[in-house]
Amino acid sequence: MQIKNDNVLHEYHDVISAEVFFSENDWESTKTSSYEKLLKPRFMASHIDWSDITQIKEAKYPFLKIVYSNSSIVSIEASSGAVREAPIFYTFKNNKILISDHPNKLVANNVLLDELSLNEFLSFGYVTSDRTLLDGVHSLEAGNHLIFGKDGTFITKDYWYNCSSVLNTDYEDCLESLQRETESTFDDLFQTIKGKSVLLPLSAGYDSRFIASMLKIGGHEDVTCFAWGKPGNQDIEVSRKIAHKLGYRWESVDYSENNWRAVFESEWIEP
């Protein structure tokens, strides 16, 4: 594929081969042939055709595309999505790039911690840029693409988060604009869940109650909301009241030692 120089953040010309480690529990193939494989996050839903790379890119969703020749990888294109819905990690070893959906698959048991990343994490609770806590392991940032091929390996920026200038607009116009953008955003969700049951985590926060309200406005009635935590806490009570006011089913997941043990011993948790 053609790469615009203005979009290139990093380039590596000494990388001559690649290896991929993606979990089948979290990623699934949507298009497979003798020379090409296209993967998407298994539990990510949308009404787009996930076998069409053009639609995936236009929607700015996560994907992994691998092209083979005689069983060897000749090119890779990967994205973690515009908002990094599905994390992708990579590292370099002996002129090879290793790519995975989990950083632990890229390191040995004696891996070192990145000192700068560790200080950031202890200070702020997160790590900046493409670094991770593991020395030499990078994370593909939101809006970025990873491209490997005969011309080298590139990290490009394909989605920019730029703030627009503030307009002198009155309150009513702003409200109408917000309504239009909100309805446009949820139209995609409504198409995806049409005819399906919805299970919605509902806390006392504004984000989840906003989603619940939009589902109601959109006419979606087959919704079950759930809250979690210690029985009787304020967050659970607010969640219950909101769900009942909207006419949705509601369940509570109580925190207890037995419930936590069941989660950690389930097949969903990899050892």
Short mmCIF file of C-alpha atoms in Angstrom, two decimals:
data_model
loop_
_atom_site.label_atom_id
_atom_site.label_comp_id
_atom_site.label_asym_id
_atom_site.label_seq_id
_atom_site.Cartn_x
_atom_site.Cartn_y
_atom_site.Cartn_z
CA MET A 1 0.00 0.00 0.00
CA GLN A 2 1.11 3.61 -0.60
CA ILE A 3 2.31 5.43 2.50
CA LYS A 4 2.15 9.20 2.83
CA ASN A 5 5.39 10.52 4.31
CA ASP A 6 3.52 13.15 6.33
CA ASN A 7 1.73 10.37 8.21
CA VAL A 8 4.80 8.30 9.15
CA LEU A 9 5.64 8.41 12.87
CA HIS A 10 8.31 5.68 12.95
CA GLU A 11 10.01 3.59 10.30
CA TYR A 12 12.26 0.54 10.59
CA HIS A 13 14.17 -0.65 7.53
CA ASP A 14 16.19 -3.45 9.17
CA VAL A 15 13.12 -5.63 9.81
CA ILE A 16 13.03 -8.49 7.30
CA SER A 17 10.47 -10.92 8.76
CA ALA A 18 7.41 -11.01 10.99
CA GLU A 19 5.56 -13.33 13.36
CA VAL A 20 2.02 -12.97 14.72
CA PHE A 21 0.51 -14.27 17.98
CA PHE A 22 -3.23 -13.55 18.28
CA SER A 23 -5.66 -15.36 20.58
CA GLU A 24 -8.51 -17.22 18.86
CA ASN A 25 -10.61 -16.50 21.96
CA ASP A 26 -10.44 -12.76 21.31
CA TRP A 27 -9.96 -12.49 17.53
CA GLU A 28 -11.69 -14.29 14.67
CA SER A 29 -11.03 -14.67 10.96
CA THR A 30 -13.50 -13.01 8.60
CA LYS A 31 -11.68 -13.76 5.37
CA THR A 32 -9.25 -16.61 4.76
CA SER A 33 -7.55 -17.90 1.63
CA SER A 34 -4.27 -19.59 0.75
CA TYR A 35 -2.53 -16.22 0.63
CA GLU A 36 -4.50 -13.84 2.86
CA LYS A 37 -6.09 -13.70 6.30
CA LEU A 38 -8.24 -10.92 7.80
CA LEU A 39 -8.96 -10.84 11.55
CA LYS A 40 -11.37 -8.77 13.67
CA PRO A 41 -12.04 -8.59 17.44
CA ARG A 42 -14.36 -11.53 18.15
CA PHE A 43 -16.82 -9.67 20.36
CA MET A 44 -16.98 -6.43 18.40
CA ALA A 45 -20.33 -5.96 16.67
CA SER A 46 -21.20 -3.68 13.77
CA HIS A 47 -23.40 -3.81 10.69
CA ILE A 48 -20.40 -3.41 8.32
CA ASP A 49 -19.08 -6.27 6.18
CA TRP A 50 -16.08 -7.44 8.20
CA SER A 51 -14.65 -9.27 5.18
CA ASP A 52 -14.31 -5.94 3.34
CA ILE A 53 -11.10 -4.18 4.38
CA THR A 54 -12.29 -0.92 2.79
CA GLN A 55 -15.39 -0.79 5.02
CA ILE A 56 -13.32 -1.59 8.11
CA LYS A 57 -10.90 1.25 7.38
CA GLU A 58 -13.66 3.73 6.65
CA ALA A 59 -15.28 2.86 10.00
CA LYS A 60 -11.85 3.13 11.67
CA TYR A 61 -12.28 -0.22 13.41
CA PRO A 62 -9.51 -2.57 14.63
CA PHE A 63 -8.24 -5.25 12.25
CA LEU A 64 -5.26 -7.40 11.32
CA LYS A 65 -4.53 -8.29 7.69
CA ILE A 66 -1.81 -10.82 6.82
CA VAL A 67 -0.62 -11.72 3.31
CA TYR A 68 1.37 -14.92 2.74
CA SER A 69 3.61 -16.32 0.04
CA ASN A 70 4.56 -20.00 0.34
CA SER A 71 3.46 -20.00 4.00
CA SER A 72 5.73 -17.04 4.81
CA ILE A 73 4.36 -13.66 5.87
CA VAL A 74 5.15 -11.03 3.22
CA SER A 75 3.01 -8.17 4.49
CA ILE A 76 0.98 -7.13 7.52
CA GLU A 77 -1.38 -4.26 8.14
CA ALA A 78 -2.86 -3.70 11.59
CA SER A 79 -4.89 -1.10 13.44
CA SER A 80 -6.16 -0.96 17.02
CA GLY A 81 -8.99 1.37 15.94
CA ALA A 82 -9.66 5.09 16.20
CA VAL A 83 -10.25 4.80 19.94
CA ARG A 84 -8.08 1.69 20.51
CA GLU A 85 -11.01 -0.68 20.99
CA ALA A 86 -8.67 -3.68 20.65
CA PRO A 87 -5.08 -3.27 21.91
CA ILE A 88 -2.25 -4.49 19.66
CA PHE A 89 1.36 -4.82 20.83
CA TYR A 90 4.65 -5.28 19.01
CA THR A 91 8.37 -5.68 19.63
CA PHE A 92 11.54 -6.35 17.62
CA LYS A 93 13.94 -9.25 17.91
CA ASN A 94 16.79 -10.23 15.56
CA ASN A 95 15.50 -8.23 12.55
CA LYS A 96 12.00 -9.60 13.12
CA ILE A 97 8.83 -7.85 14.27
CA LEU A 98 6.59 -9.78 16.67
CA ILE A 99 2.94 -8.69 16.86
CA SER A 100 0.33 -9.84 19.38
CA ASP A 101 -2.92 -8.92 21.10
CA HIS A 102 -1.27 -9.50 24.49
CA PRO A 103 2.16 -8.20 25.63
CA ASN A 104 2.96 -11.34 27.64
CA LYS A 105 3.23 -13.31 24.39
CA LEU A 106 6.11 -11.09 23.25
CA VAL A 107 8.50 -11.39 26.19
CA ALA A 108 10.53 -14.00 28.03
CA ASN A 109 10.23 -14.76 31.73
CA ASN A 110 13.19 -12.49 32.56
CA VAL A 111 11.71 -9.39 30.94
CA LEU A 112 12.82 -6.02 32.28
CA LEU A 113 10.53 -3.14 33.18
CA ASP A 114 10.82 0.18 31.36
CA GLU A 115 11.97 2.64 34.03
CA LEU A 116 10.34 5.74 32.51
CA SER A 117 7.06 3.89 31.95
CA LEU A 118 7.11 2.57 35.52
CA ASN A 119 7.63 6.07 36.94
CA GLU A 120 4.78 7.39 34.80
CA PHE A 121 2.47 4.59 35.88
CA LEU A 122 3.24 5.08 39.57
CA SER A 123 2.73 8.84 39.24
CA PHE A 124 -0.31 9.05 36.97
CA GLY A 125 -1.80 5.55 36.77
CA TYR A 126 -1.07 5.20 33.04
CA VAL A 127 1.80 5.21 30.52
CA THR A 128 2.10 7.80 27.74
CA SER A 129 3.04 7.42 24.05
CA ASP A 130 3.52 3.94 22.56
CA ARG A 131 5.56 2.61 25.48
CA THR A 132 4.38 -0.09 27.89
CA LEU A 133 5.62 -1.22 31.29
CA LEU A 134 7.62 -3.94 29.54
CA ASP A 135 10.97 -2.83 28.15
CA GLY A 136 11.01 -2.91 24.35
CA VAL A 137 7.31 -3.75 23.99
CA HIS A 138 5.26 -1.08 22.22
CA SER A 139 1.52 -0.50 22.01
CA LEU A 140 -0.18 0.58 18.79
CA GLU A 141 -1.80 3.87 19.76
CA ALA A 142 -5.33 4.96 18.90
CA GLY A 143 -5.63 6.07 15.29
CA ASN A 144 -2.31 4.51 14.26
CA HIS A 145 -1.53 1.79 11.70
CA LEU A 146 1.27 -0.75 11.69
CA ILE A 147 2.49 -1.70 8.20
CA PHE A 148 5.08 -4.40 7.46
CA GLY A 149 6.26 -5.26 3.95
CA LYS A 150 9.15 -5.35 1.50
CA ASP A 151 9.72 -1.59 1.85
CA GLY A 152 10.13 -1.77 5.62
CA THR A 153 8.02 -1.47 8.75
CA PHE A 154 6.10 1.74 9.40
CA ILE A 155 3.93 3.17 12.15
CA THR A 156 1.61 5.75 10.62
CA LYS A 157 -0.93 8.20 12.01
CA ASP A 158 -4.19 7.87 10.08
CA TYR A 159 -6.61 9.55 12.47
CA TRP A 160 -5.87 12.87 14.13
CA TYR A 161 -7.58 14.18 17.24
CA ASN A 162 -7.72 17.90 16.47
CA CYS A 163 -9.88 20.41 18.32
CA SER A 164 -11.96 22.71 16.12
CA SER A 165 -12.21 26.39 16.88
CA VAL A 166 -14.97 27.54 19.21
CA LEU A 167 -17.89 29.05 17.31
CA ASN A 168 -20.13 31.83 18.55
CA THR A 169 -23.31 29.78 18.58
CA ASP A 170 -26.29 30.16 20.86
CA TYR A 171 -27.50 27.50 23.27
CA GLU A 172 -30.39 26.24 21.12
CA ASP A 173 -28.17 25.72 18.06
CA CYS A 174 -25.64 23.83 20.16
CA LEU A 175 -28.40 21.65 21.57
CA GLU A 176 -29.73 20.85 18.10
CA SER A 177 -26.23 20.03 16.87
CA LEU A 178 -25.66 17.71 19.83
CA GLN A 179 -28.97 15.98 19.13
CA ARG A 180 -28.08 15.41 15.45
CA GLU A 181 -24.64 14.04 16.23
CA THR A 182 -25.99 11.82 18.98
CA GLU A 183 -28.69 10.34 16.78
CA SER A 184 -26.19 9.79 13.97
CA THR A 185 -23.83 7.98 16.33
CA PHE A 186 -26.53 5.72 17.72
CA ASP A 187 -27.98 4.91 14.28
CA ASP A 188 -25.04 2.55 13.73
CA LEU A 189 -25.67 0.88 17.09
CA PHE A 190 -29.39 0.47 16.40
CA GLN A 191 -28.67 -1.23 13.06
CA THR A 192 -26.21 -3.58 14.74
CA ILE A 193 -28.51 -4.68 17.59
CA LYS A 194 -31.72 -4.81 15.55
CA GLY A 195 -33.63 -7.96 16.54
CA LYS A 196 -31.13 -8.78 19.30
CA SER A 197 -31.24 -8.73 23.08
CA VAL A 198 -29.07 -6.12 24.80
CA LEU A 199 -27.20 -6.65 28.07
CA LEU A 200 -26.18 -3.23 29.39
CA PRO A 201 -23.88 -2.55 32.37
CA LEU A 202 -25.61 0.34 34.13
CA SER A 203 -23.94 2.30 36.90
CA ALA A 204 -24.90 5.59 38.52
CA GLY A 205 -22.64 7.45 36.07
CA TYR A 206 -23.84 9.60 33.21
CA ASP A 207 -22.26 7.54 30.41
CA SER A 208 -24.21 4.33 30.92
CA ARG A 209 -27.50 6.05 31.79
CA PHE A 210 -27.09 8.11 28.59
CA ILE A 211 -26.75 4.92 26.54
CA ALA A 212 -29.77 3.40 28.29
CA SER A 213 -31.83 6.52 27.55
CA MET A 214 -30.83 6.50 23.87
CA LEU A 215 -31.83 2.84 23.60
CA LYS A 216 -35.25 3.81 24.94
CA ILE A 217 -35.56 6.76 22.54
CA GLY A 218 -34.54 4.45 19.68
CA GLY A 219 -37.41 2.10 20.54
CA HIS A 220 -35.28 -0.82 21.73
CA GLU A 221 -37.22 -2.63 24.47
CA ASP A 222 -35.39 -5.97 24.79
CA VAL A 223 -32.81 -4.63 27.24
CA THR A 224 -31.50 -6.09 30.49
CA CYS A 225 -29.44 -3.77 32.69
CA PHE A 226 -27.14 -4.93 35.46
CA ALA A 227 -25.11 -3.33 38.22
CA TRP A 228 -22.35 -4.73 40.40
CA GLY A 229 -20.76 -4.15 43.78
CA LYS A 230 -21.55 -4.61 47.44
CA PRO A 231 -25.29 -5.16 47.99
CA GLY A 232 -27.20 -2.00 48.88
CA ASN A 233 -24.57 0.54 47.85
CA GLN A 234 -25.66 3.83 46.29
CA ASP A 235 -24.41 2.97 42.79
CA ILE A 236 -26.59 -0.14 42.65
CA GLU A 237 -29.66 1.68 43.97
CA VAL A 238 -29.36 4.45 41.37
CA SER A 239 -28.88 1.86 38.62
CA ARG A 240 -32.01 -0.01 39.72
CA LYS A 241 -34.13 3.16 39.76
CA ILE A 242 -32.98 4.21 36.28
CA ALA A 243 -33.65 0.79 34.77
CA HIS A 244 -37.12 0.58 36.29
CA LYS A 245 -37.97 4.13 35.18
CA LEU A 246 -37.05 3.20 31.60
CA GLY A 247 -39.02 -0.03 31.85
CA TYR A 248 -35.97 -2.29 31.46
CA ARG A 249 -35.17 -5.53 33.25
CA TRP A 250 -32.54 -5.17 35.96
CA GLU A 251 -30.13 -7.54 37.71
CA SER A 252 -27.51 -7.08 40.41
CA VAL A 253 -24.14 -8.87 40.50
CA ASP A 254 -23.12 -8.91 44.15
CA TYR A 255 -19.46 -8.86 45.11
CA SER A 256 -18.51 -11.83 47.26
CA GLU A 257 -15.48 -14.07 47.72
CA ASN A 258 -17.25 -16.99 46.05
CA ASN A 259 -18.26 -14.93 43.01
CA TRP A 260 -14.75 -13.56 42.56
CA ARG A 261 -13.24 -17.03 42.89
CA ALA A 262 -15.67 -18.38 40.27
CA VAL A 263 -14.59 -15.64 37.83
CA PHE A 264 -10.87 -16.22 38.27
CA GLU A 265 -11.27 -19.99 37.93
CA SER A 266 -13.44 -19.73 34.81
CA GLU A 267 -12.34 -20.50 31.26
CA TRP A 268 -12.42 -16.76 30.44
CA ILE A 269 -9.27 -16.12 32.51
CA GLU A 270 -6.09 -17.33 30.84
CA PRO A 271 -3.43 -18.68 33.24
#
